[in-house]
Amino acid sequence: MYEAQTYELILKRMLDRVDVDLDKREGSIIYDALSPAAAELAQAYAGLEINLRLFSAQTSSGDYLEYRTADYGVTRKAATKALRKALFFGKDNLPLEVAVGSRFSIEKVNYQTMERISTGQYSLECEIAGSRGNQNFGTMLPIDFISGLVRAELVDILIPGVDTESDDELRKRYLQRVRQPATSGNAAQYRQWATEVPGVGDAKVFPLWAGPGTVKLAIVDTEKQPASLTLVDEVMKYLETVRPIGAAVTVVSAAAKGVNVSAGVVLASGYAIQAVTDAFSASMEAYLQEMAFTGTYVSYAKVGTLLLSTPGIIDYVSLTLNNGNANVALRDEEIPVLGTVGLGV
């Protein structure tokens, strides 16, 4: 709105107000007197432009965005710790019991046992918050001595750790709140309740799915992947505390629909097929994450566009999705996940 209020324009307007019989050339007394004032006014207009953008949730950021969203009860989600599953083995590869509270390390990240799942299987919580706790798999080393321990393996992600919510994610939740009001246990409110649980990336609500008074939710984790049983249980427990009286709620994980891609490609000079495949796979994963609960099919044309947008690919032939030359349909509870990627030259 105030972009046009530049130093030059303001100074010109000020000089135009001075009588034409007076010397207004650069270096004159009048020019030198007005020039600093014009510079300060231009800076003030720039500040007004910034404040105007910070006022709107569409263009705001940081603390100012939080001030705006807090008026509607939407606050930035803090980083959460990953909950992982680990296996412990003793002599002769037999499952080993360990004490709750035992600490282990892998790749300079520490985990602590929280609860026994079954013989030799425990849930572990990462000691640092954020997605860093999701990245490691494999052999852990005990921080303290554990009698009889031969091997400790970090395996599944039960509830993924989440980084502090970004401005874009916070803005998306805010706009969802104001554009799709959640009230009286409607579908929008069930979705809001589900996404309030740490580790949940999104939810799809099916009202009256098994008759009057029934509600079903399919959920995904923050990586837009099928949710673990632990995460499903956490959402169910939370919904039991907030749902309307009399509502029968069912929570399930979204079902993964694998999308296998195959194509012949023409490479630009200096590019290797593996590097191109890796870049295309990353683009595909981002696209499929965007499609989780938002689309009814994976677009054949869109995948072709992603191929042509991949650095190093000049053209392609014989593109197939799941061995076909058409869109890949998604059922109501399905989300697309990347399967195999086979690119050849």
GROMACS .gro file of C-alpha atoms in nm:
model
  345
    1MET     CA    1   0.000   0.000   0.000
    2TYR     CA    2   0.285   0.239   0.085
    3GLU     CA    3   0.547   0.108  -0.158
    4ALA     CA    4   0.511   0.415  -0.381
    5GLN     CA    5   0.603   0.655  -0.099
    6THR     CA    6   0.972   0.672  -0.183
    7TYR     CA    7   1.224   0.930  -0.070
    8GLU     CA    8   1.239   1.083  -0.419
    9LEU     CA    9   0.860   1.116  -0.448
   10ILE     CA   10   0.818   1.267  -0.101
   11LEU     CA   11   1.100   1.515  -0.160
   12LYS     CA   12   0.949   1.616  -0.494
   13ARG     CA   13   0.611   1.680  -0.333
   14MET     CA   14   0.771   1.890  -0.062
   15LEU     CA   15   0.974   2.094  -0.311
   16ASP     CA   16   0.665   2.147  -0.527
   17ARG     CA   17   0.505   2.326  -0.231
   18VAL     CA   18   0.786   2.581  -0.224
   19ASP     CA   19   0.744   2.903  -0.423
   20VAL     CA   20   0.892   2.879  -0.772
   21ASP     CA   21   1.083   3.205  -0.721
   22LEU     CA   22   1.303   3.040  -0.455
   23ASP     CA   23   1.615   2.836  -0.523
   24LYS     CA   24   1.522   2.467  -0.486
   25ARG     CA   25   1.819   2.311  -0.663
   26GLU     CA   26   2.021   2.034  -0.501
   27GLY     CA   27   2.261   2.196  -0.256
   28SER     CA   28   2.035   2.494  -0.190
   29ILE     CA   29   1.927   2.580   0.165
   30ILE     CA   30   1.567   2.472   0.101
   31TYR     CA   31   1.671   2.146  -0.064
   32ASP     CA   32   1.913   2.060   0.218
   33ALA     CA   33   1.649   2.143   0.480
   34LEU     CA   34   1.378   1.927   0.324
   35SER     CA   35   1.593   1.630   0.222
   36PRO     CA   36   1.643   1.483   0.574
   37ALA     CA   37   1.272   1.522   0.650
   38ALA     CA   38   1.184   1.339   0.327
   39ALA     CA   39   1.420   1.056   0.418
   40GLU     CA   40   1.260   1.019   0.762
   41LEU     CA   41   0.909   1.022   0.614
   42ALA     CA   42   1.009   0.754   0.360
   43GLN     CA   43   1.137   0.541   0.648
   44ALA     CA   44   0.812   0.597   0.836
   45TYR     CA   45   0.610   0.484   0.535
   46ALA     CA   46   0.827   0.173   0.509
   47GLY     CA   47   0.751   0.100   0.875
   48LEU     CA   48   0.379   0.144   0.808
   49GLU     CA   49   0.402  -0.105   0.521
   50ILE     CA   50   0.575  -0.358   0.745
   51ASN     CA   51   0.318  -0.312   1.020
   52LEU     CA   52   0.035  -0.349   0.773
   53ARG     CA   53   0.175  -0.681   0.654
   54LEU     CA   54   0.236  -0.801   1.010
   55PHE     CA   55  -0.126  -0.722   1.098
   56SER     CA   56  -0.262  -0.969   0.842
   57ALA     CA   57  -0.225  -1.342   0.910
   58GLN     CA   58  -0.169  -1.395   0.538
   59THR     CA   59   0.160  -1.203   0.541
   60SER     CA   60   0.259  -1.195   0.909
   61SER     CA   61   0.543  -1.393   1.066
   62GLY     CA   62   0.712  -1.479   1.394
   63ASP     CA   63   0.574  -1.337   1.717
   64TYR     CA   64   0.336  -1.108   1.529
   65LEU     CA   65   0.170  -1.405   1.361
   66GLU     CA   66   0.129  -1.566   1.703
   67TYR     CA   67  -0.036  -1.248   1.837
   68ARG     CA   68  -0.286  -1.268   1.550
   69THR     CA   69  -0.365  -1.640   1.579
   70ALA     CA   70  -0.389  -1.630   1.959
   71ASP     CA   71  -0.704  -1.417   1.929
   72TYR     CA   72  -0.874  -1.730   1.791
   73GLY     CA   73  -0.718  -1.974   2.035
   74VAL     CA   74  -0.457  -2.103   1.789
   75THR     CA   75  -0.109  -2.112   1.941
   76ARG     CA   76   0.219  -2.231   1.795
   77LYS     CA   77   0.291  -2.596   1.870
   78ALA     CA   78   0.612  -2.655   2.061
   79ALA     CA   79   0.864  -2.920   1.958
   80THR     CA   80   0.786  -3.268   2.093
   81LYS     CA   81   1.006  -3.568   2.168
   82ALA     CA   82   1.005  -3.884   1.958
   83LEU     CA   83   0.875  -4.204   2.114
   84ARG     CA   84   1.059  -4.501   1.971
   85LYS     CA   85   1.060  -4.881   2.003
   86ALA     CA   86   1.375  -5.074   2.090
   87LEU     CA   87   1.472  -5.441   2.118
   88PHE     CA   88   1.719  -5.571   2.377
   89PHE     CA   89   1.907  -5.901   2.358
   90GLY     CA   90   2.127  -6.096   2.595
   91LYS     CA   91   2.327  -6.417   2.563
   92ASP     CA   92   2.231  -6.652   2.275
   93ASN     CA   93   2.028  -6.367   2.120
   94LEU     CA   94   1.753  -6.410   2.381
   95PRO     CA   95   1.528  -6.111   2.466
   96LEU     CA   96   1.656  -5.924   2.772
   97GLU     CA   97   1.466  -5.720   3.029
   98VAL     CA   98   1.613  -5.380   3.115
   99ALA     CA   99   1.518  -5.126   3.380
  100VAL     CA  100   1.282  -4.842   3.295
  101GLY     CA  101   1.490  -4.524   3.289
  102SER     CA  102   1.794  -4.688   3.128
  103ARG     CA  103   1.970  -4.455   2.886
  104PHE     CA  104   2.116  -4.535   2.545
  105SER     CA  105   2.292  -4.341   2.271
  106ILE     CA  106   2.308  -4.361   1.892
  107GLU     CA  107   2.474  -4.103   1.664
  108LYS     CA  108   2.516  -3.862   1.960
  109VAL     CA  109   2.142  -3.871   2.035
  110ASN     CA  110   2.027  -4.014   2.368
  111TYR     CA  111   1.713  -4.212   2.446
  112GLN     CA  112   1.560  -4.332   2.771
  113THR     CA  113   1.341  -4.639   2.827
  114MET     CA  114   0.989  -4.537   2.928
  115GLU     CA  115   0.767  -4.847   2.932
  116ARG     CA  116   0.790  -5.222   2.877
  117ILE     CA  117   0.596  -5.337   2.569
  118SER     CA  118   0.676  -5.709   2.589
  119THR     CA  119   0.973  -5.930   2.673
  120GLY     CA  120   1.284  -5.746   2.555
  121GLN     CA  121   1.080  -5.471   2.387
  122TYR     CA  122   1.049  -5.120   2.530
  123SER     CA  123   0.933  -4.776   2.431
  124LEU     CA  124   1.204  -4.510   2.448
  125GLU     CA  125   1.176  -4.134   2.454
  126CYS     CA  126   1.436  -3.916   2.286
  127GLU     CA  127   1.600  -3.675   2.526
  128ILE     CA  128   1.591  -3.389   2.275
  129ALA     CA  129   1.273  -3.253   2.119
  130GLY     CA  130   1.219  -3.237   1.746
  131SER     CA  131   1.245  -3.452   1.435
  132ARG     CA  132   1.609  -3.535   1.513
  133GLY     CA  133   1.482  -3.818   1.730
  134ASN     CA  134   1.315  -3.984   1.430
  135GLN     CA  135   1.624  -4.020   1.216
  136ASN     CA  136   1.832  -4.292   1.377
  137PHE     CA  137   1.790  -4.669   1.345
  138GLY     CA  138   2.017  -4.956   1.440
  139THR     CA  139   2.255  -5.047   1.720
  140MET     CA  140   2.251  -4.836   2.037
  141LEU     CA  141   2.517  -4.818   2.305
  142PRO     CA  142   2.422  -4.814   2.675
  143ILE     CA  143   2.525  -4.500   2.861
  144ASP     CA  144   2.531  -4.687   3.192
  145PHE     CA  145   2.633  -5.049   3.250
  146ILE     CA  146   2.348  -5.299   3.201
  147SER     CA  147   2.416  -5.651   3.320
  148GLY     CA  148   2.375  -5.919   3.055
  149LEU     CA  149   2.315  -5.681   2.765
  150VAL     CA  150   2.468  -5.800   2.438
  151ARG     CA  151   2.282  -5.591   2.181
  152ALA     CA  152   2.032  -5.303   2.175
  153GLU     CA  153   1.847  -5.216   1.854
  154LEU     CA  154   1.645  -4.899   1.789
  155VAL     CA  155   1.368  -4.993   1.547
  156ASP     CA  156   1.021  -4.844   1.497
  157ILE     CA  157   0.889  -4.490   1.544
  158LEU     CA  158   0.587  -4.507   1.775
  159ILE     CA  159   0.514  -4.134   1.783
  160PRO     CA  160   0.737  -3.911   1.569
  161GLY     CA  161   0.912  -3.617   1.725
  162VAL     CA  162   0.803  -3.285   1.579
  163ASP     CA  163   0.999  -2.962   1.536
  164THR     CA  164   0.856  -2.632   1.658
  165GLU     CA  165   0.566  -2.543   1.430
  166SER     CA  166   0.667  -2.322   1.139
  167ASP     CA  167   0.494  -2.000   1.040
  168ASP     CA  168   0.336  -2.168   0.737
  169GLU     CA  169   0.199  -2.455   0.945
  170LEU     CA  170   0.063  -2.219   1.210
  171ARG     CA  171  -0.094  -1.999   0.943
  172LYS     CA  172  -0.259  -2.302   0.782
  173ARG     CA  173  -0.417  -2.409   1.113
  174TYR     CA  174  -0.534  -2.055   1.182
  175LEU     CA  175  -0.699  -2.019   0.842
  176GLN     CA  176  -0.862  -2.359   0.887
  177ARG     CA  177  -1.003  -2.242   1.221
  178VAL     CA  178  -1.153  -1.918   1.086
  179ARG     CA  179  -1.270  -2.055   0.751
  180GLN     CA  180  -1.410  -2.384   0.880
  181PRO     CA  181  -1.555  -2.301   1.223
  182ALA     CA  182  -1.532  -2.593   1.465
  183THR     CA  183  -1.830  -2.614   1.697
  184SER     CA  184  -2.075  -2.854   1.860
  185GLY     CA  185  -1.878  -3.162   1.763
  186ASN     CA  186  -1.899  -3.104   1.387
  187ALA     CA  187  -1.652  -3.261   1.145
  188ALA     CA  188  -1.421  -2.958   1.158
  189GLN     CA  189  -1.400  -2.985   1.537
  190TYR     CA  190  -1.313  -3.355   1.530
  191ARG     CA  191  -1.035  -3.278   1.285
  192GLN     CA  192  -0.916  -2.996   1.509
  193TRP     CA  193  -0.918  -3.221   1.815
  194ALA     CA  194  -0.722  -3.493   1.635
  195THR     CA  195  -0.451  -3.256   1.510
  196GLU     CA  196  -0.406  -3.117   1.862
  197VAL     CA  197  -0.242  -3.448   1.961
  198PRO     CA  198   0.137  -3.430   1.925
  199GLY     CA  199   0.255  -3.641   1.633
  200VAL     CA  200  -0.062  -3.613   1.425
  201GLY     CA  201  -0.011  -3.452   1.086
  202ASP     CA  202  -0.371  -3.451   0.963
  203ALA     CA  203  -0.703  -3.627   1.001
  204LYS     CA  204  -1.001  -3.710   0.783
  205VAL     CA  205  -1.344  -3.730   0.945
  206PHE     CA  206  -1.627  -3.962   0.842
  207PRO     CA  207  -1.951  -3.856   1.018
  208LEU     CA  208  -2.227  -4.116   1.064
  209TRP     CA  209  -2.003  -4.382   0.911
  210ALA     CA  210  -2.182  -4.666   1.097
  211GLY     CA  211  -2.513  -4.499   1.169
  212PRO     CA  212  -2.640  -4.214   1.389
  213GLY     CA  213  -2.403  -4.102   1.663
  214THR     CA  214  -2.093  -4.261   1.508
  215VAL     CA  215  -1.779  -4.081   1.394
  216LYS     CA  216  -1.469  -4.228   1.234
  217LEU     CA  217  -1.131  -4.058   1.195
  218ALA     CA  218  -0.840  -4.170   0.981
  219ILE     CA  219  -0.511  -4.009   1.083
  220VAL     CA  220  -0.156  -3.970   0.954
  221ASP     CA  221   0.159  -3.874   1.139
  222THR     CA  222   0.355  -3.553   1.086
  223GLU     CA  223   0.545  -3.710   0.794
  224LYS     CA  224   0.207  -3.777   0.625
  225GLN     CA  225   0.264  -4.149   0.670
  226PRO     CA  226   0.027  -4.407   0.824
  227ALA     CA  227   0.005  -4.359   1.201
  228SER     CA  228   0.141  -4.615   1.447
  229LEU     CA  229  -0.091  -4.804   1.681
  230THR     CA  230   0.053  -4.602   1.968
  231LEU     CA  231  -0.040  -4.274   1.800
  232VAL     CA  232  -0.388  -4.406   1.718
  233ASP     CA  233  -0.435  -4.495   2.085
  234GLU     CA  234  -0.318  -4.148   2.194
  235VAL     CA  235  -0.572  -3.981   1.965
  236MET     CA  236  -0.848  -4.212   2.087
  237LYS     CA  237  -0.768  -4.135   2.450
  238TYR     CA  238  -0.774  -3.762   2.385
  239LEU     CA  239  -1.101  -3.773   2.191
  240GLU     CA  240  -1.264  -3.958   2.477
  241THR     CA  241  -1.199  -3.652   2.694
  242VAL     CA  242  -1.345  -3.395   2.454
  243ARG     CA  243  -1.609  -3.570   2.241
  244PRO     CA  244  -1.979  -3.490   2.290
  245ILE     CA  245  -2.169  -3.722   2.521
  246GLY     CA  246  -2.317  -4.016   2.334
  247ALA     CA  247  -2.086  -4.004   2.033
  248ALA     CA  248  -1.922  -4.335   1.940
  249VAL     CA  249  -1.577  -4.251   1.804
  250THR     CA  250  -1.344  -4.479   1.609
  251VAL     CA  251  -0.986  -4.385   1.521
  252VAL     CA  252  -0.781  -4.571   1.260
  253SER     CA  253  -0.459  -4.513   1.073
  254ALA     CA  254  -0.480  -4.410   0.711
  255ALA     CA  255  -0.405  -4.695   0.472
  256ALA     CA  256  -0.094  -4.662   0.257
  257LYS     CA  257  -0.144  -4.679  -0.119
  258GLY     CA  258   0.192  -4.750  -0.279
  259VAL     CA  259   0.271  -4.561  -0.598
  260ASN     CA  260   0.539  -4.724  -0.816
  261VAL     CA  261   0.689  -4.510  -1.092
  262SER     CA  262   0.874  -4.633  -1.398
  263ALA     CA  263   0.995  -4.440  -1.701
  264GLY     CA  264   1.266  -4.410  -1.959
  265VAL     CA  265   1.440  -4.072  -1.948
  266VAL     CA  266   1.671  -3.870  -2.167
  267LEU     CA  267   1.950  -3.720  -1.958
  268ALA     CA  268   2.131  -3.394  -2.009
  269SER     CA  269   2.507  -3.408  -2.043
  270GLY     CA  270   2.693  -3.452  -1.717
  271TYR     CA  271   2.405  -3.606  -1.518
  272ALA     CA  272   2.405  -3.956  -1.368
  273ILE     CA  273   2.090  -4.167  -1.353
  274GLN     CA  274   2.119  -4.225  -0.975
  275ALA     CA  275   2.141  -3.854  -0.893
  276VAL     CA  276   1.842  -3.781  -1.118
  277THR     CA  277   1.644  -4.066  -0.961
  278ASP     CA  278   1.714  -3.933  -0.611
  279ALA     CA  279   1.605  -3.582  -0.705
  280PHE     CA  280   1.286  -3.706  -0.870
  281SER     CA  281   1.207  -3.931  -0.572
  282ALA     CA  282   1.233  -3.633  -0.338
  283SER     CA  283   0.992  -3.435  -0.557
  284MET     CA  284   0.751  -3.729  -0.570
  285GLU     CA  285   0.753  -3.770  -0.193
  286ALA     CA  286   0.675  -3.401  -0.145
  287TYR     CA  287   0.389  -3.422  -0.396
  288LEU     CA  288   0.242  -3.736  -0.237
  289GLN     CA  289   0.257  -3.575   0.107
  290GLU     CA  290   0.055  -3.283  -0.027
  291MET     CA  291  -0.204  -3.528  -0.161
  292ALA     CA  292  -0.267  -3.696   0.176
  293PHE     CA  293  -0.641  -3.649   0.249
  294THR     CA  294  -0.663  -3.366  -0.006
  295GLY     CA  295  -0.705  -3.553  -0.335
  296THR     CA  296  -0.885  -3.856  -0.470
  297TYR     CA  297  -0.612  -3.966  -0.710
  298VAL     CA  298  -0.244  -3.933  -0.794
  299SER     CA  299  -0.222  -3.745  -1.122
  300TYR     CA  300  -0.042  -3.916  -1.410
  301ALA     CA  301   0.008  -3.575  -1.575
  302LYS     CA  302   0.149  -3.423  -1.257
  303VAL     CA  303   0.405  -3.702  -1.225
  304GLY     CA  304   0.510  -3.635  -1.584
  305THR     CA  305   0.549  -3.267  -1.501
  306LEU     CA  306   0.766  -3.356  -1.201
  307LEU     CA  307   0.986  -3.567  -1.426
  308LEU     CA  308   1.039  -3.282  -1.672
  309SER     CA  309   1.104  -3.042  -1.382
  310THR     CA  310   1.381  -3.262  -1.242
  311PRO     CA  311   1.727  -3.118  -1.314
  312GLY     CA  312   1.906  -3.333  -1.569
  313ILE     CA  313   1.596  -3.479  -1.739
  314ILE     CA  314   1.534  -3.350  -2.091
  315ASP     CA  315   1.247  -3.581  -2.184
  316TYR     CA  316   1.083  -3.910  -2.088
  317VAL     CA  317   0.902  -4.203  -2.250
  318SER     CA  318   0.694  -4.501  -2.131
  319LEU     CA  319   0.590  -4.347  -1.801
  320THR     CA  320   0.383  -4.584  -1.588
  321LEU     CA  321   0.222  -4.554  -1.246
  322ASN     CA  322   0.160  -4.892  -1.085
  323ASN     CA  323   0.217  -5.050  -1.427
  324GLY     CA  324  -0.052  -4.836  -1.589
  325ASN     CA  325  -0.079  -4.519  -1.796
  326ALA     CA  326  -0.351  -4.350  -1.592
  327ASN     CA  327  -0.419  -4.176  -1.263
  328VAL     CA  328  -0.391  -4.384  -0.946
  329ALA     CA  329  -0.722  -4.370  -0.760
  330LEU     CA  330  -0.730  -4.328  -0.381
  331ARG     CA  331  -1.004  -4.461  -0.157
  332ASP     CA  332  -1.147  -4.256   0.128
  333GLU     CA  333  -0.903  -4.380   0.392
  334GLU     CA  334  -0.601  -4.418   0.164
  335ILE     CA  335  -0.300  -4.190   0.136
  336PRO     CA  336  -0.036  -4.221  -0.137
  337VAL     CA  337   0.318  -4.324  -0.042
  338LEU     CA  338   0.613  -4.363  -0.273
  339GLY     CA  339   0.691  -4.720  -0.369
  340THR     CA  340   0.960  -4.810  -0.619
  341VAL     CA  341   1.113  -4.563  -0.863
  342GLY     CA  342   1.267  -4.710  -1.174
  343LEU     CA  343   1.419  -4.464  -1.418
  344GLY     CA  344   1.623  -4.591  -1.710
  345VAL     CA  345   1.805  -4.439  -2.004
   0.00000   0.00000   0.00000
